[in-house]
Short mmCIF file of N, CA and C in Angstrom, two decimals:
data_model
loop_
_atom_site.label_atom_id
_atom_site.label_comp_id
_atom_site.label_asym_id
_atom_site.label_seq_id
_atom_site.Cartn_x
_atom_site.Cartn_y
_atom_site.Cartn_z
N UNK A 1 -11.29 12.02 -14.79
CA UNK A 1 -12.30 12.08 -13.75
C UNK A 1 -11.74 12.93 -12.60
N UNK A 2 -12.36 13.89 -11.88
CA UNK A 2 -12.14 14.75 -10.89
C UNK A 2 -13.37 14.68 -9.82
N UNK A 3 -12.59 14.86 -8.76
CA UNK A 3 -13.03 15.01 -7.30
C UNK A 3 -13.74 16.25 -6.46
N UNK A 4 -14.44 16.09 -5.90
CA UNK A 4 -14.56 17.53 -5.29
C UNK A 4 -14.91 17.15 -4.11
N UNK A 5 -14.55 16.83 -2.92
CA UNK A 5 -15.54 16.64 -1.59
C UNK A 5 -15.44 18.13 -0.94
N UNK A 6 -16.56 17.87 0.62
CA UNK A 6 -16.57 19.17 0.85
C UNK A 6 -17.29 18.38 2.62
N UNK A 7 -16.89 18.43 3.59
CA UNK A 7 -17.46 18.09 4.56
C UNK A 7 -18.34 19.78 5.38
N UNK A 8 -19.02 19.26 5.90
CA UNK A 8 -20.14 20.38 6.53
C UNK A 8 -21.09 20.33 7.67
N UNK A 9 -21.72 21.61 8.51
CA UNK A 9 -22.38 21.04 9.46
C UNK A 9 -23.93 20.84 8.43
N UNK A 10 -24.89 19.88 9.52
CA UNK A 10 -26.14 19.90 8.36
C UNK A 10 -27.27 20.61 9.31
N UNK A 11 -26.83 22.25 8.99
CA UNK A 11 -27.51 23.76 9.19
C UNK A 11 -27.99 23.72 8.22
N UNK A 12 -29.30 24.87 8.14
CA UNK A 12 -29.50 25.35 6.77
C UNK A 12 -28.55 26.61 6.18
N UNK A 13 -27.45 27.12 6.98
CA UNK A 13 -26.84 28.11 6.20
C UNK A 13 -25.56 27.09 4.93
N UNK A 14 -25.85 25.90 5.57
CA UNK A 14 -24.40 25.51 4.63
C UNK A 14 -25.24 24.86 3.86
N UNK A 15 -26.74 24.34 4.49
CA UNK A 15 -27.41 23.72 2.83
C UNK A 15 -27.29 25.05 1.86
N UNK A 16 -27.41 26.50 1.98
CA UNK A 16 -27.72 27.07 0.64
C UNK A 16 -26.50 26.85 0.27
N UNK A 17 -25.23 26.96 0.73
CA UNK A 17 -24.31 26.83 0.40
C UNK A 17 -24.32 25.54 -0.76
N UNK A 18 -24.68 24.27 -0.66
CA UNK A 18 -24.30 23.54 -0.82
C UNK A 18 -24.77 23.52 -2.19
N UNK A 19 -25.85 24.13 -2.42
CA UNK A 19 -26.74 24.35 -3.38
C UNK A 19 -26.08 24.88 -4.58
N UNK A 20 -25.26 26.20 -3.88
CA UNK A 20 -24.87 26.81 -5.22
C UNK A 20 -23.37 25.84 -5.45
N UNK A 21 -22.78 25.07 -4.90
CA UNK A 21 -22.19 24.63 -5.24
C UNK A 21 -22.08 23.69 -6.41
N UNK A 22 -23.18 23.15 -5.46
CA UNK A 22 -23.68 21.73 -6.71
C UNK A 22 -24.20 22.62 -7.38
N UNK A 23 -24.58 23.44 -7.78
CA UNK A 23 -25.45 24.27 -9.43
C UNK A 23 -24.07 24.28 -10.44
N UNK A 24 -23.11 25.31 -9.96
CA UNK A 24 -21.36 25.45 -10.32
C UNK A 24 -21.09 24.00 -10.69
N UNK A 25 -21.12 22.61 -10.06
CA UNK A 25 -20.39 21.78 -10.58
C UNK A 25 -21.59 21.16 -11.49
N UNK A 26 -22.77 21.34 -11.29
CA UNK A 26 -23.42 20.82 -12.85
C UNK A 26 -23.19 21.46 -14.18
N UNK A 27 -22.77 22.53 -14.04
CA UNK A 27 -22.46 23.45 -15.17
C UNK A 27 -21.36 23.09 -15.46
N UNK A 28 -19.97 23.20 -14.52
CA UNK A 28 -19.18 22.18 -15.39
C UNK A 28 -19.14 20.59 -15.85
N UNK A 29 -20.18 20.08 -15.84
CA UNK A 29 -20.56 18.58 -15.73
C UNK A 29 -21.33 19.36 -17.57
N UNK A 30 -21.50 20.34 -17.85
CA UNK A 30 -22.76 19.96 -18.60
C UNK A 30 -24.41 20.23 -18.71
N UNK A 31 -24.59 20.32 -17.46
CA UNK A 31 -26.03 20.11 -17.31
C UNK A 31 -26.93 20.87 -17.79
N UNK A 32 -27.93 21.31 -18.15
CA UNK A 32 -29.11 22.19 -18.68
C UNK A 32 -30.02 22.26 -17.55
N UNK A 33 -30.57 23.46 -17.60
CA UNK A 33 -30.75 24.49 -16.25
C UNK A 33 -31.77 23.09 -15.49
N UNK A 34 -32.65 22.60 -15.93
CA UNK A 34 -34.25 21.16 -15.50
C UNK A 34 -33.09 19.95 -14.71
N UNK A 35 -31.92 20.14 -15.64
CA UNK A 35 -31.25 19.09 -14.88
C UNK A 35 -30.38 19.21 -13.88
N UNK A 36 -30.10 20.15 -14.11
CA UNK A 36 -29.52 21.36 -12.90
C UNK A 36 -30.04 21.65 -11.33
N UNK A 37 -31.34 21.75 -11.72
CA UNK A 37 -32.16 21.67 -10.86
C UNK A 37 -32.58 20.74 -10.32
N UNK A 38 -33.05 19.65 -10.51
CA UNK A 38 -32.97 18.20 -10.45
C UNK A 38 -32.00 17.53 -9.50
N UNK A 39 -30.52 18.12 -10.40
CA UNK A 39 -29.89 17.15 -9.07
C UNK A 39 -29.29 17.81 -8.09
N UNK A 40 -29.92 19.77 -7.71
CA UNK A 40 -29.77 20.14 -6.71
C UNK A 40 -30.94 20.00 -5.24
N UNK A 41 -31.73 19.37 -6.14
CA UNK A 41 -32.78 18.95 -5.38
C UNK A 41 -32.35 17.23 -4.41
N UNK A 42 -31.64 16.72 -5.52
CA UNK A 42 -31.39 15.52 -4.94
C UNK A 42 -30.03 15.61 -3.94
N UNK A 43 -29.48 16.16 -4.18
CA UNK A 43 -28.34 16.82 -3.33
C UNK A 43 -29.17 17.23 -1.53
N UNK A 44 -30.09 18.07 -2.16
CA UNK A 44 -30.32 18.77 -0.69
C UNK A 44 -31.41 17.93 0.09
N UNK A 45 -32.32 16.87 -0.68
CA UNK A 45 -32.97 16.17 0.00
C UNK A 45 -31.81 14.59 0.65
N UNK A 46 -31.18 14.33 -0.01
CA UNK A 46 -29.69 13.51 0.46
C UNK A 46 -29.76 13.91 2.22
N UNK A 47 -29.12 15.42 2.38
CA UNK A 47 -28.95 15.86 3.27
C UNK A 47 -29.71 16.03 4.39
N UNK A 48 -30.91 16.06 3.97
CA UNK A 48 -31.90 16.20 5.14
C UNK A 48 -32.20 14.94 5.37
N UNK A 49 -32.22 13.83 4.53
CA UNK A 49 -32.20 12.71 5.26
C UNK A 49 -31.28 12.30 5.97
N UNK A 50 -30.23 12.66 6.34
CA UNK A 50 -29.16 12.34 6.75
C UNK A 50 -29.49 12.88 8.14
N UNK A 51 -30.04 14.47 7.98
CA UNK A 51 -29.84 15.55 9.45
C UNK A 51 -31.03 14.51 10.31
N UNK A 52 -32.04 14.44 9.54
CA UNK A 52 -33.06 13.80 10.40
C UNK A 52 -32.84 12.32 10.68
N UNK A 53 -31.69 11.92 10.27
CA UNK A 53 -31.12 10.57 10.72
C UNK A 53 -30.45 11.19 12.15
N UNK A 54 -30.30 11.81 12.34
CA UNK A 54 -29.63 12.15 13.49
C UNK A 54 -27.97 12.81 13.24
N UNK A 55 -27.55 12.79 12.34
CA UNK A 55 -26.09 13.00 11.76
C UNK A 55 -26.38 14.59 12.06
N UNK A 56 -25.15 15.36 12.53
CA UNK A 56 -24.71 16.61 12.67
C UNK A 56 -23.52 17.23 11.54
N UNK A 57 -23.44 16.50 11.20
CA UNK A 57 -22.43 16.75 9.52
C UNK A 57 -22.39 16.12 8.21
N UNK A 58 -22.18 15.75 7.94
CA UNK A 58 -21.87 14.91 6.28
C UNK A 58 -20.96 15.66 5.62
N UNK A 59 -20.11 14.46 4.81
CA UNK A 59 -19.44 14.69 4.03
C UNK A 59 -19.72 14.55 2.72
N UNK A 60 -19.94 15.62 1.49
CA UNK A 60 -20.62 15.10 -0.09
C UNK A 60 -19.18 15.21 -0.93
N UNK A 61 -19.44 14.40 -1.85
CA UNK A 61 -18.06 14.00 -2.67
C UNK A 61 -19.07 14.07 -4.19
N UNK A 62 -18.87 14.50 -4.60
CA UNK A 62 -18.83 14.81 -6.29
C UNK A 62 -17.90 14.04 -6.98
N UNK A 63 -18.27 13.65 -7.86
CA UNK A 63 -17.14 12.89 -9.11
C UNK A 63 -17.66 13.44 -10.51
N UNK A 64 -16.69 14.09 -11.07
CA UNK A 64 -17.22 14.83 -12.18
C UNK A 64 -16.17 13.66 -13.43
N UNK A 65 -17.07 13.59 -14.48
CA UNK A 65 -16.19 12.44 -15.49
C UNK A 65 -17.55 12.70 -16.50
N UNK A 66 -17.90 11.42 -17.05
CA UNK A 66 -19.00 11.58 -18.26
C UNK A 66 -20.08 11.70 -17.66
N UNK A 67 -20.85 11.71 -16.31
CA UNK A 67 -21.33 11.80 -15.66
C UNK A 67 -21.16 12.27 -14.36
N UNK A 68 -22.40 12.76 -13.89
CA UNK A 68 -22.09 13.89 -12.42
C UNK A 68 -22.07 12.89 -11.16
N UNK A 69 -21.64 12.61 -10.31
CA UNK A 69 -21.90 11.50 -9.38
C UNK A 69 -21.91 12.41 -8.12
N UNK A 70 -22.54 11.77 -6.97
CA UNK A 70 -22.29 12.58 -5.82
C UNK A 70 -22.88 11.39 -4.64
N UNK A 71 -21.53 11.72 -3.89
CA UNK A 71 -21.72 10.40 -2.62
C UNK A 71 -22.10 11.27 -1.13
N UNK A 72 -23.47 11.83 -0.67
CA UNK A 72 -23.72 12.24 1.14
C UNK A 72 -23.38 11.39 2.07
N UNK A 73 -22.26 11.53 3.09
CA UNK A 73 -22.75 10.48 3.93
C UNK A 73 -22.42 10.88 5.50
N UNK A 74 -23.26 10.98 6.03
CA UNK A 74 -23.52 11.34 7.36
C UNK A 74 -22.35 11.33 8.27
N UNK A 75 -22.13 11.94 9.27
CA UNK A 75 -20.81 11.94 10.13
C UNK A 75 -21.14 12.49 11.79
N UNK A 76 -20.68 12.46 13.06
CA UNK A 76 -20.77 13.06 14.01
C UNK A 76 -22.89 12.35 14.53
N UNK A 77 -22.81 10.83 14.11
CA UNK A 77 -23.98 10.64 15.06
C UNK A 77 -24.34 10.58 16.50
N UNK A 78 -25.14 12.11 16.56
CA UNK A 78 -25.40 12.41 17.84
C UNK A 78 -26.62 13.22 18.17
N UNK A 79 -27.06 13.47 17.07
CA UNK A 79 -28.70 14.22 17.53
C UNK A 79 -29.61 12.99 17.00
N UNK A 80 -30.86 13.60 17.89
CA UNK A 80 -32.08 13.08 17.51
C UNK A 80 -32.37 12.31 16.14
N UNK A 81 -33.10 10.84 16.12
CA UNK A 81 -33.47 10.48 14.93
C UNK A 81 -34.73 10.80 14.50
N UNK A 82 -35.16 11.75 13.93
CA UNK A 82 -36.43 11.77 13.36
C UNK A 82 -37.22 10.71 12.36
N UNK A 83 -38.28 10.32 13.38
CA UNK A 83 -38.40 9.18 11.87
C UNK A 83 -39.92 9.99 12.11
N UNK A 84 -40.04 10.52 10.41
CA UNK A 84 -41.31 11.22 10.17
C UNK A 84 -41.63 10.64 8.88
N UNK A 85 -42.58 11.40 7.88
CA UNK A 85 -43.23 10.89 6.63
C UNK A 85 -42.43 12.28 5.66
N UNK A 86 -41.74 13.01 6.14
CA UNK A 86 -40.70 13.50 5.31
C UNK A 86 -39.51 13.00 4.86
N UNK A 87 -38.90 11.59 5.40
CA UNK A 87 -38.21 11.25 4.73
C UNK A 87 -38.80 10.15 3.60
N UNK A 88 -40.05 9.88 3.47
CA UNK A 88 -40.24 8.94 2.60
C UNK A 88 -40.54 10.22 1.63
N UNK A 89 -41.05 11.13 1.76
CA UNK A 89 -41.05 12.37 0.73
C UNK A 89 -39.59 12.57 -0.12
N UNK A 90 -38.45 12.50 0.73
CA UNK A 90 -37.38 12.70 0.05
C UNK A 90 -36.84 11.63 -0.70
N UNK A 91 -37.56 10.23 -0.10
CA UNK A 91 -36.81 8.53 -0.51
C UNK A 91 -37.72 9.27 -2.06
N UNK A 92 -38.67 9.60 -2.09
CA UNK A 92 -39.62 9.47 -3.41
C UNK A 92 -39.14 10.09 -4.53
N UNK A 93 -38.81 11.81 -3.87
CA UNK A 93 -38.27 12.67 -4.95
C UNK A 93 -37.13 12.32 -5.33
N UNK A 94 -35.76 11.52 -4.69
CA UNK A 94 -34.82 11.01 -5.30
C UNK A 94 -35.23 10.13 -6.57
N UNK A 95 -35.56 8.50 -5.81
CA UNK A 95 -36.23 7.86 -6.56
C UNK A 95 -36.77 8.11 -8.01
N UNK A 96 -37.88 9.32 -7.96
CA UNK A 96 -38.25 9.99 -9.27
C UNK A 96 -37.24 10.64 -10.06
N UNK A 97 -36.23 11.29 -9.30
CA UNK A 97 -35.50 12.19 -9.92
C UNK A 97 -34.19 11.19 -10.66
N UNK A 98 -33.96 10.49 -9.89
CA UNK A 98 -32.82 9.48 -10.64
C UNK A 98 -33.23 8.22 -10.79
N UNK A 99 -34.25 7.81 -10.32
CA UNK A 99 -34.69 6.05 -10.78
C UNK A 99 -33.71 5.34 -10.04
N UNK A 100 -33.72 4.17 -10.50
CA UNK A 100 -32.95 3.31 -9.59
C UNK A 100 -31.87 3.69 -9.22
N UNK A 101 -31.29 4.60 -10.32
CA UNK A 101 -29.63 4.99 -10.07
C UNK A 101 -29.39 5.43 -8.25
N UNK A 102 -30.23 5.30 -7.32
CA UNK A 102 -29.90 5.72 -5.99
C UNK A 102 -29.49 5.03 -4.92
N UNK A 103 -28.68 5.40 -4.51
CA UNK A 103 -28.38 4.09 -3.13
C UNK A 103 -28.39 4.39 -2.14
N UNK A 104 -29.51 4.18 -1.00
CA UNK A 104 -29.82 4.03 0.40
C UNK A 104 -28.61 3.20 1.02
N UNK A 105 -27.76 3.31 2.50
CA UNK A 105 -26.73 2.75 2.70
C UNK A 105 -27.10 2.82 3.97
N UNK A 106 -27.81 1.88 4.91
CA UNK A 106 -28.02 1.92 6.30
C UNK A 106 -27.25 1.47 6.99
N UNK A 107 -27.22 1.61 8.65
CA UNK A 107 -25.70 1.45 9.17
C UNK A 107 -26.71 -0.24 10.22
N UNK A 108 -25.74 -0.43 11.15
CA UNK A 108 -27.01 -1.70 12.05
C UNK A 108 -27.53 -1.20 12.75
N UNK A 109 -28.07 0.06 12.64
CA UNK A 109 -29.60 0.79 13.92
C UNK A 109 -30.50 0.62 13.08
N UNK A 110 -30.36 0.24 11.54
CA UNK A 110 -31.54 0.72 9.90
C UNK A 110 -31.54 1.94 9.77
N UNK A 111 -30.47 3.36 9.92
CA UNK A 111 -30.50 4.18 9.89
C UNK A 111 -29.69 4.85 8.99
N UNK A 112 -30.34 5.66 7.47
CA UNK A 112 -29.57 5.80 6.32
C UNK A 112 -28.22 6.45 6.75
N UNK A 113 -26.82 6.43 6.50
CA UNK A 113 -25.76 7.08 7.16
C UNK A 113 -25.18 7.02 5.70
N UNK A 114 -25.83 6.70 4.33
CA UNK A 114 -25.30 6.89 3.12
C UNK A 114 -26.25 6.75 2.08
N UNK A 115 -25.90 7.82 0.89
CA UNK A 115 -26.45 8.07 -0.17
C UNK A 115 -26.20 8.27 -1.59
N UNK A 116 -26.32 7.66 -2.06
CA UNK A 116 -24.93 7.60 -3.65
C UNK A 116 -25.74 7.90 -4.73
N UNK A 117 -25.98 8.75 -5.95
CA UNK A 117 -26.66 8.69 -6.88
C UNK A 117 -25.97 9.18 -8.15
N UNK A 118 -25.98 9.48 -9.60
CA UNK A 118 -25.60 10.01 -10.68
C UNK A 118 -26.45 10.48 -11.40
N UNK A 119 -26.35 11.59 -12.19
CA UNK A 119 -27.14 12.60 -12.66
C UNK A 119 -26.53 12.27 -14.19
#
């Protein structure tokens, strides 16, 4: 089993970043292009729930083994909390995209500051 973390600000220049990253480690995981896609989607919606939690960074951790794992979790709370109907958009597309396998991790404000799922 191998590691990969990667801490970041949560801009959109380091989401594309983050993107092709996670594409690179599904390919060495395995993955086929639908699933590939899939859990770069869940990757980058992770993140925006996080930014619109108010978090100015996160740290994502990958665990590559028989399965792809990847842990977001928010860092530097200090901006604005957005509470809009885009994050239940993103609670959904996770949800769909991995089923239960997802874990919401709220801190004591009820504010997600963690996100755990496997592909």
């Amino acid at each position: 089993m191998e590691k990969f973390s990667v801490t970041l600000p949560l801009t959109g220049e380091y989401l594309t970043t983050v993107r092709l990253t996670t594409g690179g480690l599904c390919a060495l995981a395995g993955f086929d292009v639908d699933s590939t896609e899939d859990f770069k989607v869940c990757v980058t919606e992770s993140l925006l729930i996080l930014k619109r939690g108010g978090f100015l960074s996160a740290t994502i951790t990958f665990t590559i083994g028989e399965t792809l794992a990847c842990v977001a979790e928010g860092a530097e709370h200090e901006g604005a909390i957005e509470d809009s109907i885009e994050n239940e958009i993103s609670r959904a597309l996770l949800l769909s995209l991995v089923g239960e396998e997802v874990e919401f991790c709220k801190n004591a404000n009820g504010v997600v500051e963690k996100i755990a799922f496997e592909g």
